[in-house]
mmCIF file of C-alpha atoms and ligand atoms in Angstrom:
data_model
loop_
_atom_site.group_PDB
_atom_site.id
_atom_site.type_symbol
_atom_site.label_atom_id
_atom_site.label_comp_id
_atom_site.label_asym_id
_atom_site.label_seq_id
_atom_site.Cartn_x
_atom_site.Cartn_y
_atom_site.Cartn_z
ATOM 1 C CA MET A 1495 158.279 138.269 157.657
ATOM 2 C CA ALA A 1496 161.682 137.830 159.262
ATOM 3 C CA ASP A 1497 161.038 140.991 161.277
ATOM 4 C CA HIS A 1498 157.675 139.661 162.490
ATOM 5 C CA ARG A 1499 159.238 136.337 163.479
ATOM 6 C CA ASP A 1500 161.983 138.082 165.427
ATOM 7 C CA ARG A 1501 159.482 140.182 167.327
ATOM 8 C CA MET A 1502 157.390 137.160 168.245
ATOM 9 C CA GLY A 1503 160.253 134.895 169.152
ATOM 10 C CA ALA A 1504 163.160 136.821 170.592
ATOM 11 C CA ALA A 1505 163.282 137.728 174.262
ATOM 12 C CA ASP A 1506 165.383 140.874 173.791
ATOM 13 C CA THR A 1507 162.762 142.544 171.581
ATOM 14 C CA LEU A 1508 159.849 142.177 174.019
ATOM 15 C CA ASP A 1509 159.268 145.931 174.091
ATOM 16 C CA HIS A 1510 158.240 145.687 170.433
ATOM 17 C CA CYS A 1511 156.142 142.553 170.892
ATOM 18 C CA PRO A 1512 152.499 142.990 169.817
ATOM 19 C CA LEU A 1513 151.312 140.801 172.725
ATOM 20 C CA MET A 1514 150.446 142.121 176.205
ATOM 21 C CA PRO A 1515 153.116 141.356 178.800
ATOM 22 C CA THR A 1516 151.002 138.844 180.773
ATOM 23 C CA TYR A 1517 153.609 136.151 180.114
ATOM 24 C CA GLY A 1518 157.388 136.379 180.371
ATOM 25 C CA PRO A 1519 159.481 136.684 177.217
ATOM 26 C CA PRO A 1520 159.096 133.511 175.119
ATOM 27 C CA SER A 1521 162.313 131.511 175.088
ATOM 28 C CA VAL A 1522 161.366 129.259 172.164
ATOM 29 C CA GLN A 1523 158.921 129.548 169.295
ATOM 30 C CA PHE A 1524 157.456 126.188 168.320
ATOM 31 C CA VAL A 1525 156.241 125.699 164.792
ATOM 32 C CA ARG A 1526 155.325 122.001 164.520
ATOM 33 C CA GLY A 1527 154.451 119.004 166.650
ATOM 34 C CA SER A 1528 153.810 115.290 166.208
ATOM 35 C CA GLY A 1529 153.039 112.916 169.085
ATOM 36 C CA THR A 1530 155.465 113.740 171.920
ATOM 37 C CA GLU A 1531 157.784 115.687 169.610
ATOM 38 C CA LEU A 1532 157.972 119.430 168.929
ATOM 39 C CA TRP A 1533 160.169 121.434 166.568
ATOM 40 C CA ASP A 1534 161.161 125.066 166.876
ATOM 41 C CA ARG A 1535 161.589 127.482 163.991
ATOM 42 C CA ASP A 1536 165.258 126.528 163.637
ATOM 43 C CA GLY A 1537 164.317 122.888 163.126
ATOM 44 C CA LYS A 1538 165.523 121.809 166.581
ATOM 45 C CA ARG A 1539 163.595 118.831 168.032
ATOM 46 C CA TYR A 1540 162.206 118.698 171.601
ATOM 47 C CA LEU A 1541 160.393 116.081 173.659
ATOM 48 C CA ASP A 1542 157.218 117.577 175.122
ATOM 49 C CA PHE A 1543 156.791 116.319 178.695
ATOM 50 C CA LEU A 1544 154.362 119.116 179.581
ATOM 51 C CA SER A 1545 151.689 118.749 176.846
ATOM 52 C CA GLY A 1546 150.794 122.439 176.839
ATOM 53 C CA LEU A 1547 150.074 122.024 180.541
ATOM 54 C CA ALA A 1548 148.149 118.732 180.420
ATOM 55 C CA VAL A 1549 146.262 119.636 177.240
ATOM 56 C CA THR A 1550 147.613 117.535 174.359
ATOM 57 C CA SER A 1551 147.031 114.207 176.085
ATOM 58 C CA LEU A 1552 146.867 112.394 172.736
ATOM 59 C CA GLY A 1553 150.042 114.076 171.519
ATOM 60 C CA HIS A 1554 150.464 116.780 168.904
ATOM 61 C CA SER A 1555 148.649 116.601 165.573
ATOM 62 C CA HIS A 1556 146.751 113.420 166.428
ATOM 63 C CA PRO A 1557 145.523 112.166 163.023
ATOM 64 C CA THR A 1558 142.001 111.235 164.190
ATOM 65 C CA VAL A 1559 141.470 114.620 165.846
ATOM 66 C CA ALA A 1560 142.945 116.451 162.849
ATOM 67 C CA ALA A 1561 140.686 114.524 160.448
ATOM 68 C CA ALA A 1562 137.607 115.223 162.592
ATOM 69 C CA LEU A 1563 138.440 118.936 162.615
ATOM 70 C CA ALA A 1564 138.957 119.049 158.853
ATOM 71 C CA GLU A 1565 135.702 117.194 158.213
ATOM 72 C CA GLN A 1566 133.733 119.399 160.590
ATOM 73 C CA ALA A 1567 135.292 122.563 159.129
ATOM 74 C CA ASN A 1568 134.022 121.443 155.743
ATOM 75 C CA THR A 1569 130.572 120.575 157.083
ATOM 76 C CA LEU A 1570 129.391 123.071 159.696
ATOM 77 C CA LEU A 1571 131.723 125.353 161.638
ATOM 78 C CA HIS A 1572 129.349 127.230 163.885
ATOM 79 C CA VAL A 1573 125.737 128.059 164.646
ATOM 80 C CA SER A 1574 124.322 129.714 167.736
ATOM 81 C CA ASN A 1575 123.409 127.722 170.836
ATOM 82 C CA LEU A 1576 119.858 128.846 170.041
ATOM 83 C CA PHE A 1577 119.938 125.794 167.759
ATOM 84 C CA GLY A 1578 121.006 122.202 168.208
ATOM 85 C CA THR A 1579 124.096 120.539 166.689
ATOM 86 C CA GLU A 1580 125.228 116.926 166.754
ATOM 87 C CA PRO A 1581 128.769 116.513 168.133
ATOM 88 C CA GLY A 1582 128.145 118.137 171.520
ATOM 89 C CA VAL A 1583 125.346 115.740 172.389
ATOM 90 C CA GLU A 1584 127.594 112.696 171.984
ATOM 91 C CA VAL A 1585 130.344 114.399 174.016
ATOM 92 C CA ALA A 1586 127.902 115.220 176.836
ATOM 93 C CA LEU A 1587 126.568 111.643 176.904
ATOM 94 C CA THR A 1588 130.099 110.203 176.979
ATOM 95 C CA LEU A 1589 131.254 112.548 179.746
ATOM 96 C CA ASP A 1590 128.176 111.743 181.800
ATOM 97 C CA ARG A 1591 128.852 108.004 181.412
ATOM 98 C CA LEU A 1592 132.545 108.364 182.327
ATOM 99 C CA ILE A 1593 131.680 110.424 185.422
ATOM 100 C CA GLY A 1594 129.124 107.865 186.596
ATOM 101 C CA GLY A 1595 125.827 108.979 185.054
ATOM 102 C CA GLY A 1596 122.823 110.963 186.165
ATOM 103 C CA GLY A 1597 124.044 114.394 185.144
ATOM 104 C CA GLN A 1598 123.935 117.118 182.509
ATOM 105 C CA VAL A 1599 126.673 119.163 180.842
ATOM 106 C CA PHE A 1600 127.224 122.857 180.067
ATOM 107 C CA PHE A 1601 129.927 123.523 177.469
ATOM 108 C CA CYS A 1602 132.281 126.500 177.514
ATOM 109 C CA ASN A 1603 135.741 127.349 176.228
ATOM 110 C CA SER A 1604 138.236 127.069 179.099
ATOM 111 C CA GLY A 1605 138.857 125.812 182.602
ATOM 112 C CA ALA A 1606 138.132 129.173 184.200
ATOM 113 C CA GLU A 1607 134.801 129.346 182.404
ATOM 114 C CA ALA A 1608 133.909 125.817 183.503
ATOM 115 C CA ASN A 1609 134.563 126.862 187.121
ATOM 116 C CA GLU A 1610 132.722 130.163 186.635
ATOM 117 C CA ALA A 1611 129.702 128.139 185.469
ATOM 118 C CA ALA A 1612 130.020 125.898 188.530
ATOM 119 C CA ILE A 1613 130.190 128.903 190.874
ATOM 120 C CA LYS A 1614 127.095 130.479 189.295
ATOM 121 C CA LEU A 1615 125.284 127.141 189.457
ATOM 122 C CA ALA A 1616 126.151 126.818 193.148
ATOM 123 C CA ARG A 1617 124.704 130.268 193.841
ATOM 124 C CA ARG A 1618 121.559 129.464 191.841
ATOM 125 C CA PHE A 1619 121.178 126.116 193.634
ATOM 126 C CA GLY A 1620 121.916 127.530 197.066
ATOM 127 C CA GLY A 1621 119.551 130.469 196.693
ATOM 128 C CA ARG A 1622 119.918 133.901 198.230
ATOM 129 C CA GLY A 1623 121.999 133.989 201.385
ATOM 130 C CA ARG A 1624 123.706 130.713 200.551
ATOM 131 C CA HIS A 1625 126.380 131.751 198.106
ATOM 132 C CA VAL A 1626 129.846 131.224 199.606
ATOM 133 C CA VAL A 1627 132.295 128.873 197.859
ATOM 134 C CA VAL A 1628 134.988 127.347 200.069
ATOM 135 C CA SER A 1629 138.197 126.262 198.347
ATOM 136 C CA ALA A 1630 141.704 125.308 199.404
ATOM 137 C CA PHE A 1631 144.928 127.231 199.802
ATOM 138 C CA ALA A 1632 147.436 126.436 197.019
ATOM 139 C CA SER A 1633 144.550 125.665 194.668
ATOM 140 C CA PHE A 1634 144.227 127.033 191.159
ATOM 141 C CA HIS A 1635 140.829 127.580 189.565
ATOM 142 C CA GLY A 1636 141.375 130.250 186.881
ATOM 143 C CA ARG A 1637 141.960 133.929 186.187
ATOM 144 C CA THR A 1638 138.494 135.475 185.837
ATOM 145 C CA LEU A 1639 137.650 137.645 188.844
ATOM 146 C CA ALA A 1640 135.503 134.978 190.506
ATOM 147 C CA THR A 1641 137.782 132.023 189.773
ATOM 148 C CA LEU A 1642 140.785 134.125 190.811
ATOM 149 C CA HIS A 1643 139.132 134.647 194.171
ATOM 150 C CA ALA A 1644 138.366 130.910 194.377
ATOM 151 C CA THR A 1645 142.070 130.304 193.710
ATOM 152 C CA GLY A 1646 143.664 129.925 197.134
ATOM 153 C CA GLN A 1647 146.749 132.039 196.453
ATOM 154 C CA PRO A 1648 146.183 135.374 198.255
ATOM 155 C CA GLU A 1649 149.331 136.876 196.707
ATOM 156 C CA LYS A 1650 147.593 136.721 193.302
ATOM 157 C CA HIS A 1651 144.525 138.604 194.648
ATOM 158 C CA GLU A 1652 146.054 141.823 195.917
ATOM 159 C CA VAL A 1653 146.449 143.869 192.735
ATOM 160 C CA PHE A 1654 142.907 143.029 191.586
ATOM 161 C CA GLN A 1655 140.970 144.007 194.718
ATOM 162 C CA PRO A 1656 138.094 144.328 195.210
ATOM 163 C CA LEU A 1657 137.301 140.807 194.051
ATOM 164 C CA PRO A 1658 133.749 139.362 193.972
ATOM 165 C CA GLU A 1659 132.466 138.606 197.449
ATOM 166 C CA GLY A 1660 131.724 135.079 198.656
ATOM 167 C CA PHE A 1661 134.958 133.085 198.717
ATOM 168 C CA ARG A 1662 136.715 131.477 201.671
ATOM 169 C CA HIS A 1663 139.905 129.403 201.826
ATOM 170 C CA VAL A 1664 141.030 126.586 204.095
ATOM 171 C CA PRO A 1665 144.179 124.430 204.170
ATOM 172 C CA PHE A 1666 144.038 121.504 201.702
ATOM 173 C CA MET A 1667 143.737 118.073 203.346
ATOM 174 C CA GLU A 1668 142.589 119.423 206.738
ATOM 175 C CA ALA A 1669 139.051 118.154 207.237
ATOM 176 C CA ASP A 1670 138.627 119.943 210.587
ATOM 177 C CA SER A 1671 139.471 123.343 209.109
ATOM 178 C CA LEU A 1672 137.018 122.759 206.299
ATOM 179 C CA GLU A 1673 134.273 121.732 208.695
ATOM 180 C CA ALA A 1674 134.814 124.888 210.748
ATOM 181 C CA ALA A 1675 134.331 126.992 207.584
ATOM 182 C CA LEU A 1676 130.976 125.426 206.640
ATOM 183 C CA ASP A 1677 128.295 127.768 207.976
ATOM 184 C CA ASP A 1678 124.802 128.485 206.627
ATOM 185 C CA THR A 1679 126.121 130.842 203.947
ATOM 186 C CA VAL A 1680 128.139 128.130 202.172
ATOM 187 C CA ALA A 1681 126.746 126.883 198.856
ATOM 188 C CA ALA A 1682 129.649 124.738 197.716
ATOM 189 C CA VAL A 1683 133.087 123.321 198.384
ATOM 190 C CA LEU A 1684 135.379 123.505 195.337
ATOM 191 C CA LEU A 1685 138.485 121.291 195.342
ATOM 192 C CA GLU A 1686 140.994 119.786 192.930
ATOM 193 C CA PRO A 1687 141.294 116.015 193.538
ATOM 194 C CA ILE A 1688 145.065 116.454 193.122
ATOM 195 C CA GLN A 1689 146.293 120.045 193.257
ATOM 196 C CA GLY A 1690 148.053 120.711 189.951
ATOM 197 C CA GLU A 1691 149.515 124.225 189.901
ATOM 198 C CA GLY A 1692 149.972 124.068 193.695
ATOM 199 C CA GLY A 1693 152.707 121.467 193.173
ATOM 200 C CA VAL A 1694 150.977 118.161 192.247
ATOM 201 C CA ASN A 1695 149.717 117.648 195.791
ATOM 202 C CA MET A 1696 147.934 114.336 196.404
ATOM 203 C CA ALA A 1697 144.999 113.931 198.757
ATOM 204 C CA THR A 1698 143.689 110.829 200.528
ATOM 205 C CA THR A 1699 140.526 108.763 200.403
ATOM 206 C CA GLU A 1700 139.966 109.566 204.111
ATOM 207 C CA TYR A 1701 140.007 113.300 203.427
ATOM 208 C CA PHE A 1702 137.662 113.203 200.442
ATOM 209 C CA THR A 1703 135.312 110.763 202.190
ATOM 210 C CA ALA A 1704 135.099 113.174 205.125
ATOM 211 C CA VAL A 1705 134.527 116.131 202.772
ATOM 212 C CA ARG A 1706 131.773 114.235 200.965
ATOM 213 C CA GLU A 1707 130.069 113.401 204.260
ATOM 214 C CA MET A 1708 130.182 116.937 205.661
ATOM 215 C CA CYS A 1709 128.840 118.387 202.395
ATOM 216 C CA SER A 1710 126.003 115.848 202.219
ATOM 217 C CA GLU A 1711 124.994 116.433 205.858
ATOM 218 C CA ARG A 1712 124.677 120.187 205.254
ATOM 219 C CA GLY A 1713 123.207 120.198 201.728
ATOM 220 C CA ILE A 1714 126.414 121.792 200.406
ATOM 221 C CA LEU A 1715 127.567 120.957 196.874
ATOM 222 C CA LEU A 1716 130.878 119.138 196.424
ATOM 223 C CA MET A 1717 132.370 120.562 193.229
ATOM 224 C CA LEU A 1718 135.546 119.012 191.835
ATOM 225 C CA ASP A 1719 137.867 120.921 189.541
ATOM 226 C CA GLU A 1720 139.170 118.280 187.119
ATOM 227 C CA VAL A 1721 140.510 120.820 184.628
ATOM 228 C CA GLN A 1722 144.042 119.417 184.983
ATOM 229 C CA THR A 1723 143.356 115.948 186.411
ATOM 230 C CA GLY A 1724 140.453 114.936 184.164
ATOM 231 C CA LEU A 1725 140.204 112.561 181.217
ATOM 232 C CA GLY A 1726 142.578 109.770 182.045
ATOM 233 C CA ARG A 1727 145.691 111.709 182.991
ATOM 234 C CA THR A 1728 145.947 110.467 186.582
ATOM 235 C CA GLY A 1729 145.123 106.838 185.788
ATOM 236 C CA ARG A 1730 141.351 107.202 186.244
ATOM 237 C CA TRP A 1731 138.917 108.969 183.943
ATOM 238 C CA PHE A 1732 138.595 111.585 186.676
ATOM 239 C CA GLY A 1733 140.802 112.200 189.683
ATOM 240 C CA PHE A 1734 137.916 111.851 192.160
ATOM 241 C CA GLN A 1735 137.599 108.194 191.108
ATOM 242 C CA HIS A 1736 140.802 107.462 193.076
ATOM 243 C CA TYR A 1737 138.838 108.236 196.242
ATOM 244 C CA GLY A 1738 135.580 106.363 195.576
ATOM 245 C CA ILE A 1739 133.377 109.428 196.131
ATOM 246 C CA GLU A 1740 130.489 110.851 194.106
ATOM 247 C CA PRO A 1741 130.679 114.571 193.318
ATOM 248 C CA ASP A 1742 127.771 116.927 192.656
ATOM 249 C CA VAL A 1743 129.593 119.040 190.084
ATOM 250 C CA VAL A 1744 132.690 118.286 187.958
ATOM 251 C CA THR A 1745 134.552 120.811 185.799
ATOM 252 C CA MET A 1746 137.042 120.025 183.037
ATOM 253 C CA ALA A 1747 138.777 121.564 180.025
ATOM 254 C CA LYS A 1748 142.443 121.132 179.022
ATOM 255 C CA ALA A 1749 142.583 117.594 177.526
ATOM 256 C CA LEU A 1750 138.999 117.571 176.263
ATOM 257 C CA GLY A 1751 139.882 119.124 172.888
ATOM 258 C CA ASN A 1752 143.541 117.994 172.730
ATOM 259 C CA GLY A 1753 144.416 121.647 172.050
ATOM 260 C CA VAL A 1754 141.124 122.896 170.641
ATOM 261 C CA PRO A 1755 139.586 125.182 173.305
ATOM 262 C CA ILE A 1756 136.623 123.517 175.005
ATOM 263 C CA GLY A 1757 135.578 123.235 178.640
ATOM 264 C CA ALA A 1758 132.662 121.567 180.369
ATOM 265 C CA CYS A 1759 130.774 121.760 183.647
ATOM 266 C CA TRP A 1760 128.911 118.568 184.568
ATOM 267 C CA ALA A 1761 126.337 118.567 187.364
ATOM 268 C CA ARG A 1762 123.979 116.035 188.916
ATOM 269 C CA ARG A 1763 120.658 116.401 187.098
ATOM 270 C CA ASP A 1764 118.770 117.855 190.099
ATOM 271 C CA VAL A 1765 121.574 120.381 190.642
ATOM 272 C CA ALA A 1766 121.724 121.320 186.949
ATOM 273 C CA ALA A 1767 117.970 121.950 187.110
ATOM 274 C CA ALA A 1768 118.691 125.080 189.166
ATOM 275 C CA PHE A 1769 119.756 126.792 185.927
ATOM 276 C CA ARG A 1770 116.906 128.227 183.839
ATOM 277 C CA PRO A 1771 117.127 129.358 180.193
ATOM 278 C CA GLY A 1772 118.866 132.744 180.202
ATOM 279 C CA ASP A 1773 120.804 132.185 183.438
ATOM 280 C CA HIS A 1774 124.082 131.325 181.753
ATOM 281 C CA ALA A 1775 125.470 131.155 178.218
ATOM 282 C CA THR A 1776 128.499 131.546 175.982
ATOM 283 C CA THR A 1777 128.586 132.093 172.218
ATOM 284 C CA PHE A 1778 131.167 129.439 171.406
ATOM 285 C CA GLY A 1779 130.418 126.857 174.124
ATOM 286 C CA GLY A 1780 130.020 123.404 172.586
ATOM 287 C CA GLN A 1781 130.046 124.740 169.038
ATOM 288 C CA PRO A 1782 130.474 122.103 166.329
ATOM 289 C CA LEU A 1783 134.212 122.499 165.635
ATOM 290 C CA ALA A 1784 135.308 122.292 169.271
ATOM 291 C CA ALA A 1785 132.774 119.564 170.060
ATOM 292 C CA SER A 1786 133.871 117.485 167.056
ATOM 293 C CA ALA A 1787 137.447 117.642 168.401
ATOM 294 C CA ALA A 1788 136.216 116.521 171.829
ATOM 295 C CA ARG A 1789 134.157 113.715 170.274
ATOM 296 C CA ALA A 1790 137.236 112.430 168.428
ATOM 297 C CA VAL A 1791 139.384 112.790 171.576
ATOM 298 C CA LEU A 1792 136.957 110.774 173.694
ATOM 299 C CA ARG A 1793 136.591 108.042 171.046
ATOM 300 C CA VAL A 1794 140.380 107.653 170.818
ATOM 301 C CA MET A 1795 140.822 107.808 174.599
ATOM 302 C CA GLU A 1796 138.213 105.114 175.142
ATOM 303 C CA SER A 1797 139.624 102.859 172.430
ATOM 304 C CA MET A 1798 143.174 103.077 173.852
ATOM 305 C CA ASP A 1799 141.955 102.884 177.475
ATOM 306 C CA ALA A 1800 143.629 106.176 178.358
ATOM 307 C CA PRO A 1801 143.523 105.724 182.153
ATOM 308 C CA ALA A 1802 145.162 102.278 182.027
ATOM 309 C CA THR A 1803 147.832 103.608 179.655
ATOM 310 C CA ALA A 1804 148.539 106.501 182.028
ATOM 311 C CA VAL A 1805 149.081 104.036 184.873
ATOM 312 C CA VAL A 1806 151.564 101.891 182.917
ATOM 313 C CA ARG A 1807 153.584 104.787 181.466
ATOM 314 C CA GLY A 1808 153.316 106.774 184.709
ATOM 315 C CA ASP A 1809 154.853 103.885 186.665
ATOM 316 C CA GLU A 1810 157.691 103.671 184.125
ATOM 317 C CA LEU A 1811 158.348 107.405 184.300
ATOM 318 C CA ALA A 1812 158.167 107.601 188.111
ATOM 319 C CA ALA A 1813 160.542 104.641 188.543
ATOM 320 C CA ARG A 1814 163.149 106.245 186.267
ATOM 321 C CA VAL A 1815 162.785 109.785 187.641
ATOM 322 C CA GLU A 1816 163.312 108.447 191.176
ATOM 323 C CA THR A 1817 166.842 107.382 190.188
ATOM 324 C CA LEU A 1818 167.873 110.925 189.183
ATOM 325 C CA PRO A 1819 170.307 112.974 191.306
ATOM 326 C CA HIS A 1820 168.691 115.517 193.687
ATOM 327 C CA VAL A 1821 165.312 113.736 193.411
ATOM 328 C CA VAL A 1822 164.034 112.927 196.893
ATOM 329 C CA GLY A 1823 160.626 111.616 195.848
ATOM 330 C CA VAL A 1824 158.028 111.483 193.091
ATOM 331 C CA ARG A 1825 154.440 112.486 193.821
ATOM 332 C CA GLY A 1826 151.266 112.494 191.776
ATOM 333 C CA ALA A 1827 149.387 109.780 189.907
ATOM 334 C CA GLY A 1828 149.429 108.325 186.407
ATOM 335 C CA LEU A 1829 151.093 110.828 184.099
ATOM 336 C CA LEU A 1830 150.639 113.876 186.321
ATOM 337 C CA LEU A 1831 153.865 113.680 188.315
ATOM 338 C CA ALA A 1832 156.224 115.979 190.189
ATOM 339 C CA ALA A 1833 159.800 115.173 191.168
ATOM 340 C CA ALA A 1834 160.520 116.603 194.610
ATOM 341 C CA LEU A 1835 164.063 118.020 194.604
ATOM 342 C CA ASP A 1836 166.433 118.549 197.528
ATOM 343 C CA GLY A 1837 166.859 122.267 196.758
ATOM 344 C CA GLU A 1838 165.341 125.178 194.863
ATOM 345 C CA ILE A 1839 166.857 124.122 191.553
ATOM 346 C CA ALA A 1840 163.729 123.317 189.537
ATOM 347 C CA GLY A 1841 163.731 126.579 187.536
ATOM 348 C CA ALA A 1842 167.364 126.175 186.479
ATOM 349 C CA ALA A 1843 166.847 122.479 185.708
ATOM 350 C CA ALA A 1844 163.775 123.175 183.541
ATOM 351 C CA SER A 1845 165.573 125.904 181.652
ATOM 352 C CA GLN A 1846 168.647 123.732 180.989
ATOM 353 C CA ALA A 1847 166.348 120.866 179.976
ATOM 354 C CA LEU A 1848 164.682 123.130 177.412
ATOM 355 C CA ASP A 1849 168.093 124.011 175.962
ATOM 356 C CA ALA A 1850 168.818 120.286 175.785
ATOM 357 C CA GLY A 1851 165.522 119.538 174.005
ATOM 358 C CA LEU A 1852 163.126 118.544 176.806
ATOM 359 C CA VAL A 1853 160.027 120.510 177.860
ATOM 360 C CA VAL A 1854 159.186 120.170 181.580
ATOM 361 C CA ASN A 1855 158.260 122.865 184.084
ATOM 362 C CA ALA A 1856 159.159 124.022 187.571
ATOM 363 C CA VAL A 1857 155.785 123.694 189.265
ATOM 364 C CA ARG A 1858 157.444 124.760 192.549
ATOM 365 C CA PRO A 1859 160.965 126.100 193.106
ATOM 366 C CA ASN A 1860 161.851 122.614 194.384
ATOM 367 C CA ALA A 1861 159.657 120.456 192.129
ATOM 368 C CA LEU A 1862 159.697 119.569 188.428
ATOM 369 C CA ARG A 1863 156.364 118.667 186.820
ATOM 370 C CA PHE A 1864 155.996 115.941 184.194
ATOM 371 C CA ALA A 1865 152.797 115.678 182.153
ATOM 372 C CA PRO A 1866 153.727 114.008 178.854
ATOM 373 C CA PRO A 1867 151.060 112.871 176.389
ATOM 374 C CA LEU A 1868 149.338 109.649 177.459
ATOM 375 C CA THR A 1869 150.625 108.261 174.139
ATOM 376 C CA VAL A 1870 154.273 108.677 175.229
ATOM 377 C CA SER A 1871 156.472 105.640 174.507
ATOM 378 C CA THR A 1872 158.888 103.867 176.843
ATOM 379 C CA ASP A 1873 161.759 104.940 174.565
ATOM 380 C CA GLU A 1874 160.700 108.585 174.876
ATOM 381 C CA ILE A 1875 160.535 108.258 178.665
ATOM 382 C CA GLU A 1876 164.082 106.865 178.667
ATOM 383 C CA GLU A 1877 165.272 109.635 176.367
ATOM 384 C CA ALA A 1878 163.739 112.336 178.607
ATOM 385 C CA VAL A 1879 165.347 110.907 181.735
ATOM 386 C CA ALA A 1880 168.682 110.619 179.903
ATOM 387 C CA ILE A 1881 168.451 114.337 179.040
ATOM 388 C CA LEU A 1882 167.747 115.277 182.664
ATOM 389 C CA ARG A 1883 170.422 113.122 184.320
ATOM 390 C CA PRO A 1884 173.563 115.100 183.347
ATOM 391 C CA ILE A 1885 171.720 118.369 184.020
ATOM 392 C CA LEU A 1886 170.877 117.362 187.596
ATOM 393 C CA GLU A 1887 174.303 115.770 188.082
ATOM 394 C CA GLY A 1888 175.856 119.142 187.302
ATOM 395 C CA MET A 1889 173.810 121.024 189.933
HETATM 396 N N1 PLP B 517 141.581 124.719 187.179
HETATM 397 C C1 PLP B 517 142.738 124.039 187.217
HETATM 398 C C2 PLP B 517 142.892 122.909 188.173
HETATM 399 C C3 PLP B 517 143.787 124.387 186.356
HETATM 400 O O1 PLP B 517 144.938 123.707 186.398
HETATM 401 C C4 PLP B 517 143.597 125.462 185.454
HETATM 402 C C5 PLP B 517 144.689 125.883 184.558
HETATM 403 O O2 PLP B 517 145.836 125.553 184.742
HETATM 404 C C6 PLP B 517 142.373 126.134 185.453
HETATM 405 C C7 PLP B 517 141.383 125.734 186.319
HETATM 406 C C8 PLP B 517 142.125 127.286 184.523
HETATM 407 O O3 PLP B 517 141.969 126.803 183.221
HETATM 408 P P1 PLP B 517 142.084 127.819 181.983
HETATM 409 O O4 PLP B 517 143.499 128.288 181.938
HETATM 410 O O5 PLP B 517 141.708 126.962 180.790
HETATM 411 O O6 PLP B 517 141.118 128.914 182.226
#
């Protein structure tokens, strides 16, 4: 047992690790979590201001989600999507209501799969000859071959060429460049309302209003990737609601299961109608266990008013982070924030923070990302900032 733990946890034994080297050597092995807190195998406590990358929005081991999982595990774990089950229907109805109504939902297991579904739907809706998806540079949409090509980071494409055909990239927040890319072959525009992995890059109402107009004029779908921004994190149920626009397709995942893998692709009903039985499927999508987690998550989020909570705690966090040395600005919304730093010190700061018991990440060499649970307390925010201050002072 000790040998197994060493192999899984220690960086210097990576050669013997049973996992493929798609991630760097793990620096910490976590064994337990509760709310904003995590503990490693040595019993050391950490504050989690990353939430598994915007996943555990209700904190670790949320009792309502845990109870729903236990009950569902003892009731019905899985049947095929050839048959109906209960929890997914409530989740789909709730998501449709929170998005604005008039749509239908396809369930899957991850953000990449939600975007893959959206891309296939766009091709089905557009018809032959109208298949191109235009997305933005610095975007992130997933790691499957199609979503990798949609991801506007050409340096990630090279080693996997040839990638599926039909993707085009334009600079984020440049309406003219986007317009120039919209020819008769374009089926959809795919954008994050706030770019997450690209550095927590905000957009403006003017930009998204212009994008909405140019898509509507040309019969092109506006598809919004809310995998990171969705479900209250930015202070609205969905990031697009900051801009007052109506999307045709919305994808989400991360926070929907609070750690249980589930993703969803919502589309306007007339768009969703382009899919026919047999066009798209996944064995586990919307299965009872994952859907029961999502049902519990949405019930808790609605009862606590997750978006309003994210605004209040986000304002507290941003105000305190702004006072830290080397911080030249805070960008983002709600509890999806990045501290812009005056040098490329984010990696070193994140690593020293981890040693000191705080989980944050360097989303850019000069930017630290904060995405704590929406249930984070004011005391925990103060504690996190107090951990970071001496670290940044020493840089
Ligand atoms: N889209 C966005 C905006 C993301 O941030 C991510 C993951 O970080 C994805 C898609 C891919 O999600 P997954 O890793 O669940 O496939």
